[in-house]
Amino acid sequence: MLQTPLRLGTPYLTVILAAAWILLWLFAGLQEYAPYASSWFPPAALSFAAFCVFGLRAVGGVLIGIAVTSVIANIQYNTQLSTSNLLVSILFSWVAHALIYWLVAYVVREIMLEVRHSPAYIVFSFLALSVVATAGVAYVGVEALIATEAVFDFMRAEMFLPRWLGDLVAVIVFSPLCIFLLSRFQTDLSRELKSFLALNNGSSRWVKAFKVLLTTLCLVGLLLLSSHLQSFEASFLLLALLFPMLWVASSESFLFVASLIAGLGIVQILLSHALNMAEFQAVYSTVFAVIAGTTWLAASLSSPLPNPLPEKQ
């Protein structure tokens, strides 16, 4: 029987989201290969998930997180923005996260709560809308940097793609698990989401543990081999992780898949950082996003409808 989810008051929710946003921003610095460009940007996943679960109640926490990290970034990069330019930069970021992510997350939430939609439709919609949302946020973010003269106008194109990929990878890899975790504090979403995530849940604990061990060892082995070869082409060896991941996708629940993808994502971030593989990190993160998206689609295609509609008489 499903437990009754807790419901956080807005003040507590604001503080928790703001603190989490700042911590994830600091964590993103591990994968920063150029100023204002990280190959993974987990705060994007938190913004997306928070708006998907809490709607406009999440605005305060996200806005505080953006404001605090914008001030930190101004000091860290020594951009010496004036107070007015710093406020403009924060305003642009607020518009990007609080408007674009909220709007797209609202659509995803409505699709998730529609019982007539198949898991494949829900997952495909999530992936497609993630591409649109992160592209919009990246574009607004680059325009903010140009408007405040933090970067030059001719750098627009070269700044847009890495920021877009950094947000997109994080949203695809981390936001599904974030949505589940946050939904435990939101009554109207928790029951439907738990029903959806529990689909196709048949393996024993030992089998699940073996799958976690196997996929983790595969990821570590592929990264070590790629690090040893030290070539751009070797970075694509990570695609071999698809084979065990597709096995997992065909036999485990969405919750297990979400947890595994997020866990492997963290392992990839920490290990690449430890191996000083920054020059190939953009490729690794992009390939991992492809693996995650493919795994999600495979899991959705192997799952039945969570709440099939009764047949018409």
mmCIF file of C-alpha atoms in Angstrom:
data_model
loop_
_atom_site.group_PDB
_atom_site.id
_atom_site.type_symbol
_atom_site.label_atom_id
_atom_site.label_comp_id
_atom_site.label_asym_id
_atom_site.label_seq_id
_atom_site.Cartn_x
_atom_site.Cartn_y
_atom_site.Cartn_z
ATOM 1 C CA MET A 1 0.000 0.000 0.000
ATOM 2 C CA LEU A 2 1.340 3.424 -0.905
ATOM 3 C CA GLN A 3 2.326 5.651 1.956
ATOM 4 C CA THR A 4 0.677 9.048 2.233
ATOM 5 C CA PRO A 5 3.220 11.513 0.858
ATOM 6 C CA LEU A 6 4.376 14.412 2.964
ATOM 7 C CA ARG A 7 3.572 17.917 1.822
ATOM 8 C CA LEU A 8 6.272 20.495 2.410
ATOM 9 C CA GLY A 9 5.206 24.014 3.247
ATOM 10 C CA THR A 10 6.324 26.606 0.726
ATOM 11 C CA PRO A 11 8.923 28.258 3.043
ATOM 12 C CA TYR A 12 10.600 24.898 3.772
ATOM 13 C CA LEU A 13 10.419 23.927 0.107
ATOM 14 C CA THR A 14 12.052 27.222 -0.888
ATOM 15 C CA VAL A 15 14.971 26.759 1.510
ATOM 16 C CA ILE A 16 15.543 23.124 0.508
ATOM 17 C CA LEU A 17 15.417 23.823 -3.234
ATOM 18 C CA ALA A 18 17.703 26.860 -2.919
ATOM 19 C CA ALA A 19 20.292 24.886 -0.938
ATOM 20 C CA ALA A 20 20.107 21.935 -3.350
ATOM 21 C CA TRP A 21 20.411 24.265 -6.362
ATOM 22 C CA ILE A 22 23.573 25.865 -4.965
ATOM 23 C CA LEU A 23 25.159 22.506 -4.064
ATOM 24 C CA LEU A 24 24.437 21.081 -7.519
ATOM 25 C CA TRP A 25 25.885 24.231 -9.120
ATOM 26 C CA LEU A 26 29.101 23.655 -7.176
ATOM 27 C CA PHE A 27 29.062 19.984 -8.228
ATOM 28 C CA ALA A 28 28.711 21.045 -11.868
ATOM 29 C CA GLY A 29 32.061 22.792 -11.517
ATOM 30 C CA LEU A 30 33.743 19.373 -11.560
ATOM 31 C CA GLN A 31 32.814 19.081 -15.243
ATOM 32 C CA GLU A 32 33.459 22.666 -16.276
ATOM 33 C CA TYR A 33 35.828 22.660 -19.255
ATOM 34 C CA ALA A 34 35.486 26.390 -20.023
ATOM 35 C CA PRO A 35 34.063 29.433 -18.208
ATOM 36 C CA TYR A 36 30.243 29.271 -18.112
ATOM 37 C CA ALA A 37 30.299 25.851 -19.843
ATOM 38 C CA SER A 38 29.894 22.540 -18.008
ATOM 39 C CA SER A 39 29.427 19.214 -19.765
ATOM 40 C CA TRP A 40 26.865 18.369 -17.053
ATOM 41 C CA PHE A 41 24.693 20.986 -15.357
ATOM 42 C CA PRO A 42 22.597 19.206 -12.676
ATOM 43 C CA PRO A 43 20.801 22.403 -11.490
ATOM 44 C CA ALA A 44 18.904 22.284 -14.794
ATOM 45 C CA ALA A 45 17.581 18.844 -13.862
ATOM 46 C CA LEU A 46 16.530 20.119 -10.437
ATOM 47 C CA SER A 47 14.718 23.135 -11.912
ATOM 48 C CA PHE A 48 12.899 20.944 -14.435
ATOM 49 C CA ALA A 49 11.948 18.316 -11.854
ATOM 50 C CA ALA A 50 10.899 20.854 -9.211
ATOM 51 C CA PHE A 51 8.574 22.673 -11.596
ATOM 52 C CA CYS A 52 7.197 19.363 -12.840
ATOM 53 C CA VAL A 53 6.305 18.293 -9.300
ATOM 54 C CA PHE A 54 5.557 21.529 -7.428
ATOM 55 C CA GLY A 55 4.637 23.932 -10.221
ATOM 56 C CA LEU A 56 4.972 27.587 -9.280
ATOM 57 C CA ARG A 57 5.616 26.694 -5.628
ATOM 58 C CA ALA A 58 9.194 25.906 -6.718
ATOM 59 C CA VAL A 59 9.862 29.415 -8.058
ATOM 60 C CA GLY A 60 11.266 30.874 -4.839
ATOM 61 C CA GLY A 61 13.912 28.204 -4.290
ATOM 62 C CA VAL A 62 15.062 28.241 -7.905
ATOM 63 C CA LEU A 63 15.278 32.051 -8.017
ATOM 64 C CA ILE A 64 17.292 32.222 -4.803
ATOM 65 C CA GLY A 65 19.665 29.527 -6.063
ATOM 66 C CA ILE A 66 20.204 31.403 -9.327
ATOM 67 C CA ALA A 67 20.803 34.732 -7.568
ATOM 68 C CA VAL A 68 23.351 33.313 -5.118
ATOM 69 C CA THR A 69 25.298 31.355 -7.753
ATOM 70 C CA SER A 70 25.318 34.341 -10.118
ATOM 71 C CA VAL A 71 27.056 36.411 -7.439
ATOM 72 C CA ILE A 72 29.516 33.565 -6.775
ATOM 73 C CA ALA A 73 30.238 33.222 -10.507
ATOM 74 C CA ASN A 74 30.897 36.941 -10.818
ATOM 75 C CA ILE A 75 33.566 36.614 -8.130
ATOM 76 C CA GLN A 76 34.920 33.257 -9.345
ATOM 77 C CA TYR A 77 35.451 34.351 -12.969
ATOM 78 C CA ASN A 78 36.510 37.848 -11.957
ATOM 79 C CA THR A 79 34.171 39.336 -14.569
ATOM 80 C CA GLN A 80 33.742 42.452 -12.409
ATOM 81 C CA LEU A 81 30.191 43.057 -13.579
ATOM 82 C CA SER A 82 28.573 46.235 -12.372
ATOM 83 C CA THR A 83 25.611 45.919 -10.052
ATOM 84 C CA SER A 84 23.210 46.749 -12.892
ATOM 85 C CA ASN A 85 24.774 44.171 -15.243
ATOM 86 C CA LEU A 86 24.744 41.547 -12.513
ATOM 87 C CA LEU A 87 21.043 42.188 -11.935
ATOM 88 C CA VAL A 88 20.410 41.904 -15.684
ATOM 89 C CA SER A 89 22.250 38.573 -15.751
ATOM 90 C CA ILE A 90 20.199 37.277 -12.825
ATOM 91 C CA LEU A 91 16.984 38.484 -14.466
ATOM 92 C CA PHE A 92 17.810 36.655 -17.712
ATOM 93 C CA SER A 93 18.499 33.461 -15.762
ATOM 94 C CA TRP A 94 15.245 33.856 -13.845
ATOM 95 C CA VAL A 95 13.305 34.176 -17.090
ATOM 96 C CA ALA A 96 15.055 31.127 -18.553
ATOM 97 C CA HIS A 97 14.478 28.808 -15.589
ATOM 98 C CA ALA A 98 11.279 30.154 -14.072
ATOM 99 C CA LEU A 99 9.449 30.623 -17.359
ATOM 100 C CA ILE A 100 10.812 28.117 -19.888
ATOM 101 C CA TYR A 101 11.366 25.209 -17.520
ATOM 102 C CA TRP A 102 8.080 25.849 -15.735
ATOM 103 C CA LEU A 103 6.124 25.934 -18.998
ATOM 104 C CA VAL A 104 7.668 22.770 -20.435
ATOM 105 C CA ALA A 105 7.546 20.967 -17.069
ATOM 106 C CA TYR A 106 3.830 21.817 -16.830
ATOM 107 C CA VAL A 107 3.223 20.110 -20.183
ATOM 108 C CA VAL A 108 5.239 17.047 -19.135
ATOM 109 C CA ARG A 109 3.314 16.841 -15.853
ATOM 110 C CA GLU A 110 -0.045 16.943 -17.629
ATOM 111 C CA ILE A 111 1.072 14.191 -20.009
ATOM 112 C CA MET A 112 2.255 12.041 -17.093
ATOM 113 C CA LEU A 113 -1.096 12.353 -15.335
ATOM 114 C CA GLU A 114 -3.105 11.390 -18.435
ATOM 115 C CA VAL A 115 -3.872 7.687 -17.945
ATOM 116 C CA ARG A 116 -4.660 7.208 -21.639
ATOM 117 C CA HIS A 117 -1.047 7.823 -22.658
ATOM 118 C CA SER A 118 1.294 4.853 -23.046
ATOM 119 C CA PRO A 119 4.702 4.801 -21.302
ATOM 120 C CA ALA A 120 6.377 5.148 -24.717
ATOM 121 C CA TYR A 121 4.389 8.308 -25.465
ATOM 122 C CA ILE A 122 5.246 9.783 -22.059
ATOM 123 C CA VAL A 123 8.966 9.039 -22.390
ATOM 124 C CA PHE A 124 9.170 10.285 -25.971
ATOM 125 C CA SER A 125 7.356 13.485 -24.993
ATOM 126 C CA PHE A 126 9.728 13.988 -22.075
ATOM 127 C CA LEU A 127 12.804 13.541 -24.279
ATOM 128 C CA ALA A 128 11.512 15.787 -27.066
ATOM 129 C CA LEU A 129 10.381 18.538 -24.706
ATOM 130 C CA SER A 130 13.688 18.332 -22.833
ATOM 131 C CA VAL A 131 15.497 19.175 -26.069
ATOM 132 C CA VAL A 132 13.257 22.196 -26.626
ATOM 133 C CA ALA A 133 13.419 23.445 -23.029
ATOM 134 C CA THR A 134 17.187 23.182 -22.640
ATOM 135 C CA ALA A 135 17.769 24.847 -26.012
ATOM 136 C CA GLY A 136 15.612 27.787 -24.936
ATOM 137 C CA VAL A 137 17.335 28.113 -21.572
ATOM 138 C CA ALA A 138 20.796 27.905 -23.168
ATOM 139 C CA TYR A 139 19.898 30.599 -25.702
ATOM 140 C CA VAL A 140 18.623 32.986 -23.018
ATOM 141 C CA GLY A 141 21.703 32.252 -20.920
ATOM 142 C CA VAL A 142 24.092 33.124 -23.738
ATOM 143 C CA GLU A 143 22.169 36.305 -24.502
ATOM 144 C CA ALA A 144 22.518 37.252 -20.836
ATOM 145 C CA LEU A 145 26.293 36.856 -21.015
ATOM 146 C CA ILE A 146 26.424 38.996 -24.162
ATOM 147 C CA ALA A 147 24.060 41.648 -22.791
ATOM 148 C CA THR A 148 26.215 42.062 -19.666
ATOM 149 C CA GLU A 149 29.429 41.995 -21.735
ATOM 150 C CA ALA A 150 30.709 38.937 -19.892
ATOM 151 C CA VAL A 151 31.503 37.463 -23.332
ATOM 152 C CA PHE A 152 31.743 38.967 -26.808
ATOM 153 C CA ASP A 153 28.939 38.871 -29.374
ATOM 154 C CA PHE A 154 30.923 36.754 -31.852
ATOM 155 C CA MET A 155 31.127 33.991 -29.204
ATOM 156 C CA ARG A 156 27.345 33.384 -29.342
ATOM 157 C CA ALA A 157 27.525 30.208 -31.451
ATOM 158 C CA GLU A 158 30.454 28.625 -29.639
ATOM 159 C CA MET A 159 28.859 29.320 -26.261
ATOM 160 C CA PHE A 160 25.365 28.076 -27.127
ATOM 161 C CA LEU A 161 26.113 24.448 -28.026
ATOM 162 C CA PRO A 162 28.101 23.460 -24.898
ATOM 163 C CA ARG A 163 25.576 25.161 -22.594
ATOM 164 C CA TRP A 164 22.707 23.435 -24.380
ATOM 165 C CA LEU A 165 24.355 20.003 -24.203
ATOM 166 C CA GLY A 166 25.283 20.500 -20.543
ATOM 167 C CA ASP A 167 21.670 21.240 -19.616
ATOM 168 C CA LEU A 168 20.232 18.551 -21.883
ATOM 169 C CA VAL A 169 22.474 15.781 -20.561
ATOM 170 C CA ALA A 170 21.624 16.673 -16.960
ATOM 171 C CA VAL A 171 17.868 16.828 -17.591
ATOM 172 C CA ILE A 172 17.749 13.483 -19.414
ATOM 173 C CA VAL A 173 19.995 11.684 -16.922
ATOM 174 C CA PHE A 174 18.975 13.149 -13.548
ATOM 175 C CA SER A 175 15.499 14.705 -13.737
ATOM 176 C CA PRO A 176 13.458 11.441 -13.834
ATOM 177 C CA LEU A 177 14.922 10.343 -10.490
ATOM 178 C CA CYS A 178 14.588 13.881 -9.118
ATOM 179 C CA ILE A 179 10.915 13.898 -10.119
ATOM 180 C CA PHE A 180 10.296 10.664 -8.223
ATOM 181 C CA LEU A 181 12.156 11.805 -5.102
ATOM 182 C CA LEU A 182 10.440 15.195 -5.035
ATOM 183 C CA SER A 183 7.013 13.679 -5.724
ATOM 184 C CA ARG A 184 7.120 12.079 -2.269
ATOM 185 C CA PHE A 185 6.377 15.556 -0.941
ATOM 186 C CA GLN A 186 3.505 16.332 -3.313
ATOM 187 C CA THR A 187 0.231 14.506 -2.716
ATOM 188 C CA ASP A 188 -1.492 14.977 -6.068
ATOM 189 C CA LEU A 189 1.380 13.529 -8.117
ATOM 190 C CA SER A 190 2.830 10.839 -5.892
ATOM 191 C CA ARG A 191 0.288 8.036 -6.377
ATOM 192 C CA GLU A 192 0.105 8.269 -10.174
ATOM 193 C CA LEU A 193 3.885 8.570 -10.510
ATOM 194 C CA LYS A 194 4.610 5.651 -8.220
ATOM 195 C CA SER A 195 2.211 3.506 -10.213
ATOM 196 C CA PHE A 196 4.011 4.465 -13.412
ATOM 197 C CA LEU A 197 7.524 3.929 -12.037
ATOM 198 C CA ALA A 198 6.679 0.511 -10.584
ATOM 199 C CA LEU A 199 5.870 -0.991 -13.984
ATOM 200 C CA ASN A 200 7.757 -4.100 -15.101
ATOM 201 C CA ASN A 201 9.201 -4.762 -11.655
ATOM 202 C CA GLY A 202 9.935 -8.489 -11.506
ATOM 203 C CA SER A 203 13.589 -9.200 -10.660
ATOM 204 C CA SER A 204 14.869 -10.301 -7.281
ATOM 205 C CA ARG A 205 17.236 -8.230 -5.166
ATOM 206 C CA TRP A 206 20.200 -10.388 -6.158
ATOM 207 C CA VAL A 207 19.473 -9.979 -9.842
ATOM 208 C CA LYS A 208 19.126 -6.221 -9.389
ATOM 209 C CA ALA A 209 22.428 -6.109 -7.483
ATOM 210 C CA PHE A 210 24.126 -8.074 -10.259
ATOM 211 C CA LYS A 211 22.826 -5.650 -12.878
ATOM 212 C CA VAL A 212 24.096 -2.671 -10.892
ATOM 213 C CA LEU A 213 27.510 -4.310 -10.480
ATOM 214 C CA LEU A 214 27.714 -5.333 -14.131
ATOM 215 C CA THR A 215 26.795 -1.948 -15.564
ATOM 216 C CA THR A 216 29.087 -0.119 -13.125
ATOM 217 C CA LEU A 217 32.055 -2.347 -13.971
ATOM 218 C CA CYS A 218 31.344 -1.902 -17.689
ATOM 219 C CA LEU A 219 31.276 1.874 -17.323
ATOM 220 C CA VAL A 220 34.476 1.983 -15.248
ATOM 221 C CA GLY A 221 36.258 -0.396 -17.622
ATOM 222 C CA LEU A 222 35.257 1.580 -20.709
ATOM 223 C CA LEU A 223 36.339 4.877 -19.146
ATOM 224 C CA LEU A 224 39.700 3.416 -18.067
ATOM 225 C CA LEU A 225 40.281 1.998 -21.554
ATOM 226 C CA SER A 226 39.339 5.282 -23.166
ATOM 227 C CA SER A 227 41.638 7.155 -20.784
ATOM 228 C CA HIS A 228 44.501 4.797 -21.655
ATOM 229 C CA LEU A 229 44.014 5.224 -25.420
ATOM 230 C CA GLN A 230 43.729 9.031 -25.137
ATOM 231 C CA SER A 231 42.004 9.627 -28.473
ATOM 232 C CA PHE A 232 38.798 11.305 -29.603
ATOM 233 C CA GLU A 233 37.595 8.108 -31.286
ATOM 234 C CA ALA A 234 38.137 6.099 -28.096
ATOM 235 C CA SER A 235 35.622 8.313 -26.320
ATOM 236 C CA PHE A 236 32.848 6.568 -28.256
ATOM 237 C CA LEU A 237 33.752 3.235 -26.659
ATOM 238 C CA LEU A 238 31.281 4.280 -23.985
ATOM 239 C CA LEU A 239 28.497 3.324 -26.410
ATOM 240 C CA ALA A 240 29.185 -0.323 -25.534
ATOM 241 C CA LEU A 241 27.405 0.369 -22.244
ATOM 242 C CA LEU A 242 24.187 0.284 -24.248
ATOM 243 C CA PHE A 243 24.148 -3.534 -24.325
ATOM 244 C CA PRO A 244 23.807 -4.151 -20.563
ATOM 245 C CA MET A 245 21.599 -1.065 -20.228
ATOM 246 C CA LEU A 246 19.132 -2.393 -22.807
ATOM 247 C CA TRP A 247 18.981 -5.662 -20.861
ATOM 248 C CA VAL A 248 18.158 -3.685 -17.718
ATOM 249 C CA ALA A 249 15.568 -1.599 -19.580
ATOM 250 C CA SER A 250 13.722 -4.680 -20.817
ATOM 251 C CA SER A 251 13.347 -6.284 -17.406
ATOM 252 C CA GLU A 252 13.273 -3.646 -14.661
ATOM 253 C CA SER A 253 10.981 -0.913 -13.391
ATOM 254 C CA PHE A 254 11.220 2.727 -14.418
ATOM 255 C CA LEU A 255 12.313 3.552 -10.872
ATOM 256 C CA PHE A 256 15.220 1.103 -11.051
ATOM 257 C CA VAL A 257 16.192 2.402 -14.497
ATOM 258 C CA ALA A 258 16.017 6.012 -13.301
ATOM 259 C CA SER A 259 18.158 5.239 -10.243
ATOM 260 C CA LEU A 260 20.702 3.298 -12.271
ATOM 261 C CA ILE A 261 21.049 5.969 -14.965
ATOM 262 C CA ALA A 262 21.516 8.714 -12.368
ATOM 263 C CA GLY A 263 23.970 6.606 -10.364
ATOM 264 C CA LEU A 264 26.058 5.753 -13.403
ATOM 265 C CA GLY A 265 25.992 9.414 -14.397
ATOM 266 C CA ILE A 266 27.536 10.372 -11.052
ATOM 267 C CA VAL A 267 30.167 7.617 -11.402
ATOM 268 C CA GLN A 268 31.032 8.906 -14.874
ATOM 269 C CA ILE A 269 31.387 12.490 -13.627
ATOM 270 C CA LEU A 270 33.590 11.608 -10.654
ATOM 271 C CA LEU A 271 35.788 9.110 -12.506
ATOM 272 C CA SER A 272 36.352 11.367 -15.535
ATOM 273 C CA HIS A 273 37.318 14.167 -13.152
ATOM 274 C CA ALA A 274 39.703 11.868 -11.266
ATOM 275 C CA LEU A 275 41.325 10.699 -14.524
ATOM 276 C CA ASN A 276 41.757 14.295 -15.795
ATOM 277 C CA MET A 277 39.759 13.593 -18.961
ATOM 278 C CA ALA A 278 38.391 17.117 -19.382
ATOM 279 C CA GLU A 279 39.332 17.330 -23.072
ATOM 280 C CA PHE A 280 37.022 14.415 -23.888
ATOM 281 C CA GLN A 281 34.335 15.120 -21.300
ATOM 282 C CA ALA A 282 31.938 16.828 -23.711
ATOM 283 C CA VAL A 283 31.950 13.667 -25.836
ATOM 284 C CA TYR A 284 31.491 11.380 -22.831
ATOM 285 C CA SER A 285 28.536 13.324 -21.506
ATOM 286 C CA THR A 286 26.876 13.521 -24.932
ATOM 287 C CA VAL A 287 27.323 9.780 -25.499
ATOM 288 C CA PHE A 288 25.961 9.097 -22.025
ATOM 289 C CA ALA A 289 22.895 11.194 -22.816
ATOM 290 C CA VAL A 290 22.312 9.056 -25.925
ATOM 291 C CA ILE A 291 22.626 5.917 -23.793
ATOM 292 C CA ALA A 292 20.196 7.296 -21.204
ATOM 293 C CA GLY A 293 17.633 8.362 -23.807
ATOM 294 C CA THR A 294 17.838 5.016 -25.611
ATOM 295 C CA THR A 295 17.486 3.157 -22.323
ATOM 296 C CA TRP A 296 14.395 5.187 -21.424
ATOM 297 C CA LEU A 297 12.774 4.453 -24.768
ATOM 298 C CA ALA A 298 13.585 0.737 -24.501
ATOM 299 C CA ALA A 299 12.121 0.611 -20.980
ATOM 300 C CA SER A 300 8.942 2.346 -22.125
ATOM 301 C CA LEU A 301 8.452 0.011 -25.081
ATOM 302 C CA SER A 302 8.737 -3.050 -22.852
ATOM 303 C CA SER A 303 6.189 -1.779 -20.305
ATOM 304 C CA PRO A 304 2.385 -2.113 -20.341
ATOM 305 C CA LEU A 305 -0.025 0.735 -19.823
ATOM 306 C CA PRO A 306 -0.033 1.735 -16.129
ATOM 307 C CA ASN A 307 -3.807 2.259 -16.000
ATOM 308 C CA PRO A 308 -5.520 0.732 -19.027
ATOM 309 C CA LEU A 309 -8.848 2.263 -19.909
ATOM 310 C CA PRO A 310 -11.901 -0.013 -19.661
ATOM 311 C CA GLU A 311 -13.118 -1.411 -22.924
ATOM 312 C CA LYS A 312 -16.168 0.216 -24.470
ATOM 313 C CA GLN A 313 -19.363 -1.786 -24.348
#
